[in-house]
XYZ file of C-alpha atoms in Angstrom:
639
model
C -63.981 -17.089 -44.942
C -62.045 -13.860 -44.202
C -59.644 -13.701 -41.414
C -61.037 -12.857 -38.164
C -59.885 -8.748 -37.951
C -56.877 -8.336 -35.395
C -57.984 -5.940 -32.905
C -55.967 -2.670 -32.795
C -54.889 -2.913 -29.496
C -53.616 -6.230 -30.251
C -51.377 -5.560 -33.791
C -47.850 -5.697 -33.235
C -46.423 -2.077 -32.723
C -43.374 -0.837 -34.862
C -40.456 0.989 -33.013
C -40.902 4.979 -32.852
C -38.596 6.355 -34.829
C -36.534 8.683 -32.871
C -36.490 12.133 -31.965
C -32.954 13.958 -32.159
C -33.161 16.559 -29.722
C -30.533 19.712 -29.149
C -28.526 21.475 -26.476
C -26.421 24.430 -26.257
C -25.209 26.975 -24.173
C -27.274 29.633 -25.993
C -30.297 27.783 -26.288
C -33.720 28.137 -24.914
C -35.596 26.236 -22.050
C -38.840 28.165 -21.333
C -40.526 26.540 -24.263
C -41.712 22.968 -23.473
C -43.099 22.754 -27.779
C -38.864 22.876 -28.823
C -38.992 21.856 -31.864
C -36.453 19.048 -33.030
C -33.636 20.917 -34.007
C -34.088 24.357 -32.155
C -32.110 23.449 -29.353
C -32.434 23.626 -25.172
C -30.433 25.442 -23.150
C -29.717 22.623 -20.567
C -29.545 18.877 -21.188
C -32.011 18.267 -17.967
C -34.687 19.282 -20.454
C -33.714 16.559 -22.661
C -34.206 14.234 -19.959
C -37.896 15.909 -19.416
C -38.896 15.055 -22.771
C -37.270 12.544 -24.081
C -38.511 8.899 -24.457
C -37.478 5.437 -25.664
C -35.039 5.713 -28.681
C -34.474 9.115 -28.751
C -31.080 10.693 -28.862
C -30.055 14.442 -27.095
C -27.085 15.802 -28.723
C -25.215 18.136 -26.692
C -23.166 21.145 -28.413
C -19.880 22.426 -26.830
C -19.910 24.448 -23.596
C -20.446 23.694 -19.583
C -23.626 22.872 -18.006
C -23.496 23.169 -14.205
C -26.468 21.205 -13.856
C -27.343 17.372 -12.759
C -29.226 15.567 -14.765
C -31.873 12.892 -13.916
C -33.620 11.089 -16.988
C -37.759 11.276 -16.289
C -38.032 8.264 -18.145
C -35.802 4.659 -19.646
C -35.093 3.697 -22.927
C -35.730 0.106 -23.359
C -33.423 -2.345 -24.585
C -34.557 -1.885 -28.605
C -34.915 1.506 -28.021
C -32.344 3.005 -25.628
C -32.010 6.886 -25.225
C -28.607 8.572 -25.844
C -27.438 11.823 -23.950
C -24.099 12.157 -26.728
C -21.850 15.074 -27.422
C -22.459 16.775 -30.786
C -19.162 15.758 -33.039
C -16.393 17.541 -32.416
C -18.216 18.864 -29.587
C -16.406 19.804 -26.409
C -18.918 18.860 -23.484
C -18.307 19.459 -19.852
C -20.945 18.385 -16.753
C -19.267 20.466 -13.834
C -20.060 20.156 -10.518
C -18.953 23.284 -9.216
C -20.147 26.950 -8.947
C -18.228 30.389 -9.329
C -16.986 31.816 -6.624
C -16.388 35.508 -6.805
C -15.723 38.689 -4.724
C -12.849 38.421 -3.255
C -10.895 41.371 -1.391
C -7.759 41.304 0.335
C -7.258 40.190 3.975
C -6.267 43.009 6.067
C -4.083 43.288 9.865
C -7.541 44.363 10.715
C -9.098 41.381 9.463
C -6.194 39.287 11.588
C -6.881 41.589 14.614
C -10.316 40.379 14.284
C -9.671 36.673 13.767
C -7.323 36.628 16.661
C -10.547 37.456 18.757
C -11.659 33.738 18.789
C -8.381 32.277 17.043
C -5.062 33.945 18.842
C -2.638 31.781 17.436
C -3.443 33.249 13.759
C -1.740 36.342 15.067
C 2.095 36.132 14.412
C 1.970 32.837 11.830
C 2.773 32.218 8.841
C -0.676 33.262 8.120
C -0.544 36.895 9.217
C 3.193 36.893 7.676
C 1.188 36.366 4.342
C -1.411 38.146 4.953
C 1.050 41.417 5.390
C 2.944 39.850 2.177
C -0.307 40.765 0.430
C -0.897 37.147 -0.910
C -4.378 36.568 1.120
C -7.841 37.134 -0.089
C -11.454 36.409 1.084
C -15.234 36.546 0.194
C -18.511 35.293 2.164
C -19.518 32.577 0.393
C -21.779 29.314 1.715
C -19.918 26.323 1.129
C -22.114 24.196 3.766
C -21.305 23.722 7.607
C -19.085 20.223 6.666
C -15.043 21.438 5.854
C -14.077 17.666 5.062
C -16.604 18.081 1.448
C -15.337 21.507 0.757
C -13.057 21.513 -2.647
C -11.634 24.722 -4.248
C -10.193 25.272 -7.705
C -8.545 27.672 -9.514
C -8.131 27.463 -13.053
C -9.487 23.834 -13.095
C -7.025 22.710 -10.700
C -7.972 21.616 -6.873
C -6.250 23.217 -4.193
C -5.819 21.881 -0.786
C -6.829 22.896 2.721
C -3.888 24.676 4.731
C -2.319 21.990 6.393
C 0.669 21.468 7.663
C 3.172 20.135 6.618
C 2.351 21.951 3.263
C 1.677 18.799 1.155
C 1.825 20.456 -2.540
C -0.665 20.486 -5.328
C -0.226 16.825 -6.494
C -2.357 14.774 -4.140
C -0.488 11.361 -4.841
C 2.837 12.583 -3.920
C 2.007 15.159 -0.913
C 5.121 15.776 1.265
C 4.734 13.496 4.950
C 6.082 14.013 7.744
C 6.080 10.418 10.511
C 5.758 10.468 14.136
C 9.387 10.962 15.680
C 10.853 8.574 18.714
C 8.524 9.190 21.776
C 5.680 8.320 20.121
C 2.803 6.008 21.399
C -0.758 5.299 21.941
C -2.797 8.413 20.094
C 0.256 10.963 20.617
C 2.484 12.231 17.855
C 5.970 13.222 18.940
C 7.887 14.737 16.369
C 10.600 17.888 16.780
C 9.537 19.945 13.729
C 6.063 20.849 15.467
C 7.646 24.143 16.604
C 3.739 25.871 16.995
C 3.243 27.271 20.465
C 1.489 24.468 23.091
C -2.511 24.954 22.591
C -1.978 25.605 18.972
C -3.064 22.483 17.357
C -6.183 21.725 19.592
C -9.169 21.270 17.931
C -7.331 20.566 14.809
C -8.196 17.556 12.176
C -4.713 15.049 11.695
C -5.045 12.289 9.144
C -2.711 9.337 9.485
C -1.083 6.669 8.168
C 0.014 2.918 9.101
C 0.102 -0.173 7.512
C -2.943 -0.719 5.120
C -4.908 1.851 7.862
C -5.332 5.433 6.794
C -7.654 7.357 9.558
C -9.007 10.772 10.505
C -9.052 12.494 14.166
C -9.134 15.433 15.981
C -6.359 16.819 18.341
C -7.238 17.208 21.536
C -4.066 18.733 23.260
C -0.829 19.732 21.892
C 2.250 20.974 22.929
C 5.944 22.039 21.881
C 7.111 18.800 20.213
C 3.739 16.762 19.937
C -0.139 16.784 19.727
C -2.227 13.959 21.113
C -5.138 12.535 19.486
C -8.754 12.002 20.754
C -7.918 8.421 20.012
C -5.569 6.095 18.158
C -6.009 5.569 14.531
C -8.691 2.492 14.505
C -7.358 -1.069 13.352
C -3.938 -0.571 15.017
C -4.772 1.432 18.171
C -1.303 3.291 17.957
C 0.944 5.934 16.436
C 4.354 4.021 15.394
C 7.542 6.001 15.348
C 8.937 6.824 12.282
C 6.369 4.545 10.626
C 2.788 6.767 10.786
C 2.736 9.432 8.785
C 0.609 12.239 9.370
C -1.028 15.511 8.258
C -2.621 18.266 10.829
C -5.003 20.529 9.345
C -8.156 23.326 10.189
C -6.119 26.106 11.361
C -5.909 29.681 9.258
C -2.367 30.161 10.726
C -1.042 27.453 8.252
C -2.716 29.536 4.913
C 0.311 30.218 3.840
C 1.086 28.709 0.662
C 0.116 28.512 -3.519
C -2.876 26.887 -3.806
C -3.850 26.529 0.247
C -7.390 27.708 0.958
C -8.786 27.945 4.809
C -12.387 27.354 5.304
C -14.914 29.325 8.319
C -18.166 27.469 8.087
C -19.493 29.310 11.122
C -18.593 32.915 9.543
C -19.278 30.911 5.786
C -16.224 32.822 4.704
C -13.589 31.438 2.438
C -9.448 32.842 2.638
C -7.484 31.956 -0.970
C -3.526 32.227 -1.000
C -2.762 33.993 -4.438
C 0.280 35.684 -6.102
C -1.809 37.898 -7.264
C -5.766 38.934 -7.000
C -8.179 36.000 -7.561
C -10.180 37.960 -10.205
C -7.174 37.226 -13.063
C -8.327 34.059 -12.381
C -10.942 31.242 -12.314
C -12.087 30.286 -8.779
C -14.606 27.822 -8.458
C -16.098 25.327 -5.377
C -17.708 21.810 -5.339
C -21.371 22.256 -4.813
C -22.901 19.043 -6.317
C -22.044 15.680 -6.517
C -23.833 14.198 -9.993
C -23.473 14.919 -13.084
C -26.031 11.972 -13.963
C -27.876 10.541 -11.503
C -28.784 7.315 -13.385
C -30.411 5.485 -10.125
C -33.458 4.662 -11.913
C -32.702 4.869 -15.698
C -32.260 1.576 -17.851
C -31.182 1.253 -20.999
C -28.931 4.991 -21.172
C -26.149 5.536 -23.152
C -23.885 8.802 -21.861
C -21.326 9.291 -24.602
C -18.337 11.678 -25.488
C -18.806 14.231 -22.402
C -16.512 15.437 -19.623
C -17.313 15.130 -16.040
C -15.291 18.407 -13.804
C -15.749 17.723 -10.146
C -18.986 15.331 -10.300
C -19.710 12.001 -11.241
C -22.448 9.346 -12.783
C -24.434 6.577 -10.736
C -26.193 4.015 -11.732
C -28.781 2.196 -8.774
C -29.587 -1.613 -7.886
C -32.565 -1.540 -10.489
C -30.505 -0.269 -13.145
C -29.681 -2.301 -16.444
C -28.290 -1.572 -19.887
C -26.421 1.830 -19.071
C -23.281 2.407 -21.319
C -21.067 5.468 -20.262
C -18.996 5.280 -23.259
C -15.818 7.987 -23.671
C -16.589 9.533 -20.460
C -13.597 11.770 -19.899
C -13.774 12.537 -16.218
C -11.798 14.830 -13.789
C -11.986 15.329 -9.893
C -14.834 12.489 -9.836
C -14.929 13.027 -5.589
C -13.566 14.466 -2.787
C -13.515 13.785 0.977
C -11.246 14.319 3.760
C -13.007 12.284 6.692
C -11.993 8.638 6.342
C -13.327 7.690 10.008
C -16.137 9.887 10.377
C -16.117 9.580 14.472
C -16.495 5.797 14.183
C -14.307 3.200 15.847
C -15.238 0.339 13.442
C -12.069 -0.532 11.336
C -13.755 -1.956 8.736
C -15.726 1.098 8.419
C -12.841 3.330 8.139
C -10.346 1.399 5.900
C -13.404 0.776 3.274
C -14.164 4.634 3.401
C -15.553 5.456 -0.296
C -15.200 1.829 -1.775
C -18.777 1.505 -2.293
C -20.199 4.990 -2.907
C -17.309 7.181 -4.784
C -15.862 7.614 -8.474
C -18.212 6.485 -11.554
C -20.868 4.449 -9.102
C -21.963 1.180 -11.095
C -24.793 -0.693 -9.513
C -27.731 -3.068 -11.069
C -26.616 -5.548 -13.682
C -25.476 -5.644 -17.148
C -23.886 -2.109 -17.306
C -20.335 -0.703 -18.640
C -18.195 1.879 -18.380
C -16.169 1.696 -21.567
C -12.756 3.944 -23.669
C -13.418 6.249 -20.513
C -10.115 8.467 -19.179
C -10.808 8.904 -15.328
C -8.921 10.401 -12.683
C -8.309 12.367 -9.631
C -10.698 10.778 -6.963
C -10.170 10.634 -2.980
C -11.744 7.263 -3.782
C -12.381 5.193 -6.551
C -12.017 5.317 -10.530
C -15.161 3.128 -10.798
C -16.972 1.395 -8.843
C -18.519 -2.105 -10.018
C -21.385 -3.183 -7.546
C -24.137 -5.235 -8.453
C -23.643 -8.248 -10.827
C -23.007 -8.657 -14.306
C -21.030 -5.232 -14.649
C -18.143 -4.443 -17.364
C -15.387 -2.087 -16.931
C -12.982 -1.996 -20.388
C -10.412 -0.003 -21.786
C -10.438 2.701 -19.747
C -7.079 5.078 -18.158
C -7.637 5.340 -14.867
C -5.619 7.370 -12.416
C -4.833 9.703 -9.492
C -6.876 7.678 -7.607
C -7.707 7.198 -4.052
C -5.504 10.399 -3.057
C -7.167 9.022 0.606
C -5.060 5.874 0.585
C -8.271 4.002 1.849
C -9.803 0.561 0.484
C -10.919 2.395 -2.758
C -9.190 1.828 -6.007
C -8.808 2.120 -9.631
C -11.669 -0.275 -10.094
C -13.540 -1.269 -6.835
C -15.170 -4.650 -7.153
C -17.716 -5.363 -5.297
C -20.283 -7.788 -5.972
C -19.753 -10.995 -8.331
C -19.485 -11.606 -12.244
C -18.241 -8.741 -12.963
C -15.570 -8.297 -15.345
C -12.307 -5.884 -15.360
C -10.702 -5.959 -18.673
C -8.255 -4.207 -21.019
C -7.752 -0.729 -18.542
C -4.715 0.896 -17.995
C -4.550 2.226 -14.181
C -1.663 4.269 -12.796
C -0.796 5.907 -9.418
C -3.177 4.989 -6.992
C -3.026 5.337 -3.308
C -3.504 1.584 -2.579
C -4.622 -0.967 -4.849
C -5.197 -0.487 -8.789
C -8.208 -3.308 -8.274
C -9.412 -4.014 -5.568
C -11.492 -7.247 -5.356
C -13.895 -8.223 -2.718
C -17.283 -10.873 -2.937
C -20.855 -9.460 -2.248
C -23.681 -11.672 -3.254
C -27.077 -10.165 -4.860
C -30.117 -10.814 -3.434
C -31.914 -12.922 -6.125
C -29.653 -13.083 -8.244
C -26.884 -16.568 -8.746
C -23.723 -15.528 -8.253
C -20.823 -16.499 -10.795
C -16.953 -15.897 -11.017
C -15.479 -12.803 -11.850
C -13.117 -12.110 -14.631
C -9.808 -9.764 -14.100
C -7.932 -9.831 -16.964
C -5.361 -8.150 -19.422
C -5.204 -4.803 -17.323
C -1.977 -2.888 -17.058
C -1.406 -1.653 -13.551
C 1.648 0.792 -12.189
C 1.738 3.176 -9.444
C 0.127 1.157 -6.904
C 0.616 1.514 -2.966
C 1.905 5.349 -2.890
C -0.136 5.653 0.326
C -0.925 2.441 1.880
C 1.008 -1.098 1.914
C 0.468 -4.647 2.631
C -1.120 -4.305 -1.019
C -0.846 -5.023 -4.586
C -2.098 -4.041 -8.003
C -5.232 -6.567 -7.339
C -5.771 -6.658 -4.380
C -8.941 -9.339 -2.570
C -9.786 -9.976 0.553
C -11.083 -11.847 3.289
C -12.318 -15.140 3.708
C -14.489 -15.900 0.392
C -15.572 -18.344 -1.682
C -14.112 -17.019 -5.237
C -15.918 -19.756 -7.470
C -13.022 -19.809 -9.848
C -12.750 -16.260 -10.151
C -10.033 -15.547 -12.754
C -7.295 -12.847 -12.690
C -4.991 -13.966 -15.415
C -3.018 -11.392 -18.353
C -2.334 -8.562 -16.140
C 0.929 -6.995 -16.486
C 1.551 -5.637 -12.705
C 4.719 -3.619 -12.134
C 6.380 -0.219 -10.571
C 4.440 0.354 -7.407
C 5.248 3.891 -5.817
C 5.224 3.459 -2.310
C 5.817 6.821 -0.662
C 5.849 5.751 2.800
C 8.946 4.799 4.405
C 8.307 1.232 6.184
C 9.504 -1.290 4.743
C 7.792 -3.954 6.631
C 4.902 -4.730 5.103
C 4.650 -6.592 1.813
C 3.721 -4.916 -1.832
C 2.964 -8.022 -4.236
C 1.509 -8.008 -8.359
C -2.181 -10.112 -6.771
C -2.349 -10.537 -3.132
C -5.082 -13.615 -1.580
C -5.685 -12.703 1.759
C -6.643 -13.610 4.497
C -8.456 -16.510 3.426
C -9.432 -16.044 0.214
C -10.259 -19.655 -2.051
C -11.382 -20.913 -5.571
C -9.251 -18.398 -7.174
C -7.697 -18.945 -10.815
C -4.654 -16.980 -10.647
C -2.763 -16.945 -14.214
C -0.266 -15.781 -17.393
C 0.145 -12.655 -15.221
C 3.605 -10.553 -15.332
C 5.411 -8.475 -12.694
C 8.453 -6.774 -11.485
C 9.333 -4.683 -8.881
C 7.203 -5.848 -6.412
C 8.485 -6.585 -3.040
C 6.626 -10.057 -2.494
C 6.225 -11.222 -6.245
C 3.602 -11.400 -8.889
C 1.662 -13.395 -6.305
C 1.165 -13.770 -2.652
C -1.333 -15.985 -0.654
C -1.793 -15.467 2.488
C -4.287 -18.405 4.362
C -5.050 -16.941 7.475
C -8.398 -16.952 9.004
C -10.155 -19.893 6.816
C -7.251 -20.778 4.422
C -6.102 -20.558 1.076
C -8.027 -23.821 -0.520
C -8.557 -24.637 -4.298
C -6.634 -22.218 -5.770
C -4.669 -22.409 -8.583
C -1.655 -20.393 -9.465
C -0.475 -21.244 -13.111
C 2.050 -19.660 -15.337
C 3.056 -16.590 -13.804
C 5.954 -14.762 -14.203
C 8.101 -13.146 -11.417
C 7.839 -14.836 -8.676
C 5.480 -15.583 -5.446
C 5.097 -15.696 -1.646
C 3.174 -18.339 0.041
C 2.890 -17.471 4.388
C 0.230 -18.715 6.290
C -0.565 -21.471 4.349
C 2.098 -23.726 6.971
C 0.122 -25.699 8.995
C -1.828 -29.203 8.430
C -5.259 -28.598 6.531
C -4.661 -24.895 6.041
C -4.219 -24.882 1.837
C -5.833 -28.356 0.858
C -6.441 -28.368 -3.124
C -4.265 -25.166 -3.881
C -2.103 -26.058 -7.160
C 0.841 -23.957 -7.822
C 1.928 -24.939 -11.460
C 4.810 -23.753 -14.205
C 5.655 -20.428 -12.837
C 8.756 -18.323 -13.484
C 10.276 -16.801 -10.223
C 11.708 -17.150 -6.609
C 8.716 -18.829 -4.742
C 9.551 -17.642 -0.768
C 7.864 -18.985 1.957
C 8.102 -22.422 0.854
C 9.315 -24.248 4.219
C 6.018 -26.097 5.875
C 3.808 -25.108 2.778
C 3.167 -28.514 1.757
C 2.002 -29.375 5.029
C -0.968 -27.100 4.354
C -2.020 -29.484 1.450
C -0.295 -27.139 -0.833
C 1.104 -28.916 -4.008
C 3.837 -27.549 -5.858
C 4.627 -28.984 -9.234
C 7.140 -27.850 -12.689
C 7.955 -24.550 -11.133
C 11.243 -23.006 -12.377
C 13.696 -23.352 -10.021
C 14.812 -19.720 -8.648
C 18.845 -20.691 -9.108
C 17.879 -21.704 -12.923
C 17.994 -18.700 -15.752
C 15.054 -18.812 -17.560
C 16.467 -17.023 -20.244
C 14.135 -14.446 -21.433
C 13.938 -12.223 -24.621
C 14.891 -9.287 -22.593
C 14.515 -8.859 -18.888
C 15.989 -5.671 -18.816
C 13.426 -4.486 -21.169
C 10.616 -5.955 -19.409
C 10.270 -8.631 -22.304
C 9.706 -11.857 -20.650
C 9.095 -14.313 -23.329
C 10.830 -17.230 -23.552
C 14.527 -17.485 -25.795
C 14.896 -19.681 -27.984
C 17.308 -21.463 -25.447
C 14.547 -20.875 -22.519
C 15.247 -24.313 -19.948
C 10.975 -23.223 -19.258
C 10.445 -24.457 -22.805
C 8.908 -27.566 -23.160
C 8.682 -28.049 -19.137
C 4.923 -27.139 -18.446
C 2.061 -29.669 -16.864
C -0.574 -29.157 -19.663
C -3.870 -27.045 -18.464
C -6.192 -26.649 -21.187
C -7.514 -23.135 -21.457
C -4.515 -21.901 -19.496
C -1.481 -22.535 -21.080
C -2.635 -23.572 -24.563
C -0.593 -22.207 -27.882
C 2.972 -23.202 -27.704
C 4.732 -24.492 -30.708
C 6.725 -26.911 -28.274
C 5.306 -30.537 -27.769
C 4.558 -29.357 -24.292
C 3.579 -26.254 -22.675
C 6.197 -23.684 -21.648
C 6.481 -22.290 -17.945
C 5.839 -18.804 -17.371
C 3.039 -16.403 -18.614
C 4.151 -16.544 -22.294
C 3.921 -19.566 -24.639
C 6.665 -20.396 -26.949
C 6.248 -19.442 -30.321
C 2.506 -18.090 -29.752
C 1.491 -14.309 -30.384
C 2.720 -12.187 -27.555
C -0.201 -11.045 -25.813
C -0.849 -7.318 -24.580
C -2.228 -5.708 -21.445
C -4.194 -2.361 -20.997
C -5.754 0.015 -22.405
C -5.841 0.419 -26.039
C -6.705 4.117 -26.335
């Protein structure tokens, strides 16, 4: 008997082959027939057409334009947005800005009609110097989003005192003797009393960085509207601060000043903007990924925008993303009192924006954010070997790599000069989803704390359950703290307050103030965590008192452990650590190179923890993050 016919709408379907598609700057939008091969003007129109498997191939050139996919690939069939071989590609987020004349003692005359003090500044000085030019232009009624380039490079908002053009080193001045409360004393505010009201200050203090307005100031001092949140009060010679929204400060290369209410924009020059390339933020995306699965976005640049990804999202691969200027703010407290509020400003919704599950950002070079490189929300998210840096120019919560959510993994980058923390860890759980461990590991991290403190290169906080989330094989060294207090600690990893279940291991530091690693127990304690094999010391405080550190191990490190009176009384149990008085004899500590000589009194010395300090050619397992006679492993970035 013949086979029963299958019916058609049953039969297994074969994949589509897919459709290459074409953009370049010269190309042609207006027909929606394209033909494969006769290519678009703008990659949106890819993302019109395009479905499941098929591939847009993007020619050199800039597209101003952000693109959102109509449709997902699936997971045998994703679709590709890659730049053509060879191909230059560049997503920019800004728009030309043009017209510019010079500023005129008329124009100043007219100015000084609702703003007196721009007459006799250092404004009016350069506007009669010739060096000031403006044009109408609509750049939105908010200054704190407004960003201004010339020649691809940001410039900053007049301020005083003139910070420079590189936003993780800008010059600071710190509240003098005298200070208190919301009020800024300090002898080099010379500006006539009345000056300064209205203006915006940012400031500095401990791990807060906060935004205000002035509401009086005089010879000598302004006072705030209220004190930085968090600490409620300036500190002399310990807050730094910045005062800016006034024209009379426009003074200096690269300063722009702002009018929303006259939507006019003043440029200091050498010479006339038109020899050169001015250009304003205008949009935030380059992608907007929210509700595409299954994307790849390979090979292109990103010039003052960004990609996101959204909680539904899955199977997105940003691949060799080479991104510049990924976001900019200048409000950190946005008129709220809430310090958590203001010191997270940006972690969760600035940089490369990585929500859903099962997503990476991968051989990607990313810098110059006011907030993060990436950020990893969600669950089940990858960031590896990517440069990251010139981060968090805010000195907020954000980071090289925010981590939010769980099982997520952080491997293999190389981050440099950021304004807090290179990785900064916290716990979110998904709804529906089981949460897991994360994994931070084998990242290379320098730079860290140029513009907050009480920090380190991985930094998690407060009061979570970690289940045996690992940060072992980081090499953490050279933070660049700019800020001149010393009191606050600067570690390699820093546990605080509270933070548990933690597998802390094999990672290498120097130069940090506290150590490679610090745990701090206050709030709920610093329980089950295990701190194995690191090199270059620790600090244990808060973990003092009975019950406050039951099941924490602290096993066959290398380095001065401080803060070891009272910690056993916290259930703390110390064990084969390398006594700080005893040499351990490395290759080359000058160098940096901390395995083990041959002569090493860490050889041999080790309590045995499989799948932590395995590969020694010793009997027993060496102290320290490197194992006798086993390949020397490396950290970072590979590209």
């Amino acid at each position: 008997m013949a086979a029963a016919a299958v019916p058609a709408a049953a039969q297994p379907q074969k994949p589509r082959a897919g459709t290459v598609y074409h953009v370049a700057p010269s190309g042609k939008d207006a027909n929606k027939g394209t033909a494969p091969g006769q290519p678009f003007q703008h990659i949106q129109r890819c993302a019109d057409v395009m479905r499941p498997g098929d591939t847009c191939l993007i020619q050199s050139g800039t597209y101003p334009e952000t693109v959102v996919p109509a449709r997902s690939g699936t997971a045998a069939q994703p679709i590709a947005y890659r730049a053509a071989p060879g191909a230059q590609v560049t997503l920019s987020g800004t728009a030309p800005v043009r017209g510019f004349a010079p500023v005129t003692a008329a124009d100043v005359t007219e100015i000084a009609k609702s703003d007196p003090y721009a007459q006799n500044s250092a404004f009016s000085d350069a506007v009669a110097a010739g060096h000031v030019y403006s044009t109408g232009v609509d750049l939105g009624s908010d200054v704190t989003t407004v960003q201004v380039f010339t020649d691809k490079k940001a410039g900053v908002e007049a301020q005083w005192p003139y910070p420079g053009l590189d936003l993780l080193a800008p010059t600071l001045r710190y509240a003098a003797a005298g200070s208190a409360e919301a009020t800024i004393a300090d002898p080099a505010l010379t500006r006539p009393a009345g000056y300064w009201d209205g203006a915006r200050a940012l400031t500095g203090y401990w791990y807060v960085s906060a935004t205000g307005k002035v509401k009086s100031s005089a010879v000598g001092s302004v006072t705030l509207d209220a004190a930085p949140p968090c600490v409620h009060k300036v500190v002399p010679k310990e807050t730094r601060y910045a005062l800016a929204g006034k024209i009379g400060e426009l003074s200096r290369p690269g300063e722009w000043f702002y009018d929303p209410a006259a939507r006019r924009l003043y440029l200091y020059s050498e010479d006339s903007p038109a020899a050169h390339t001015v250009e304003a933020k205008t949009r935030t995306l380059a992608f907007d990924l929210v509700a595409a699965s299954h994307t790849t976005v390979a090979g292109v640049g990103l010039f003052a925008s960004t990609i996101r990804t959204g909680p539904t999202s899955t199977g997105v691969t940003l691949d060799g993303i080479n991104g510049r200027y990924l976001s900019h703010y200048t409000d950190i407290t946005r008129g709220t009192t809430d310090c958590g509020s203001t010191v997270t400003r940006g972690v969760a919704d600035t940089g490369i924006v990585i929500d859903g599950t099962h997503n990476k950002v991968v051989n990607s070079d990313l810098s110059l954010s006011a907030g993060n490189g990436i950020a990893l929300r969600g669950q089940n998210n990858t960031a590896t070997n990517n440069v990251i840096h010139d981060v968090d120019y805010m000195g907020t919560y954000a980071a090289g790599v925010a981590v939010q959510g769980n099982s997520q993994t952080v491997t293999h980058n190389t981050i440099r000069r950021v304004g807090r923390s290179g990785i900064n860890l916290q716990w979110n759980t998904v709804e529906g989803l089981a949460p897991g461990k994360d994994v931070i590991a084998y990242n290379d991290i320098s730079g860290y704390a140029r513009l907050s403190l009480d920090v380190a290169a991985i930094y998690t906080c407060c009061s979570a359950w970690m289940m045996g989330t690992s940060i072992d094989h980081n090499v953490l060294h050279d933070p660049e703290p700019a800020t001149t207090s010393t009191t606050f600690g600067i570690s390699g990893v820093y546990a605080d307050n509270g933070q548990s279940d933690l597998v802390i291991a094999n990672n290498v530091g120097w130069g940090n103030r506290e150590g490679t690693v610090m745990l701090n127990g206050l709030g709920t304690g610093s329980h089950n965590n295990g701190v194995y094999n690191n090199t270059g010391g620790m600090t244990l405080f808060y973990v003092k008192e009975p019950g406050q550190s039951t099941g924490t191990k602290i096993y066959n490190n290398i380095g001065t452990i401080r803060g070891l009176a009272g910690a056993t009384d916290g259930g703390l149990v110390l064990a084969n650590n390398l006594p700080a008085e005893t040499d351990p004899r490395f290759v080359d500590a000058a160098g940096h190179d901390y395995r083990l000589a041959e002569g090493s009194p860490a050889r041999n010395s080790g309590i045995a923890l499989p799948g932590i300090n395995d590969g020694s050619t010793d009997p027993a397992p060496s102290l320290g993050a490197y194992q006798y006679g086993a390949p020397k492993w490396t950290a970072g970035a590979s590209r």
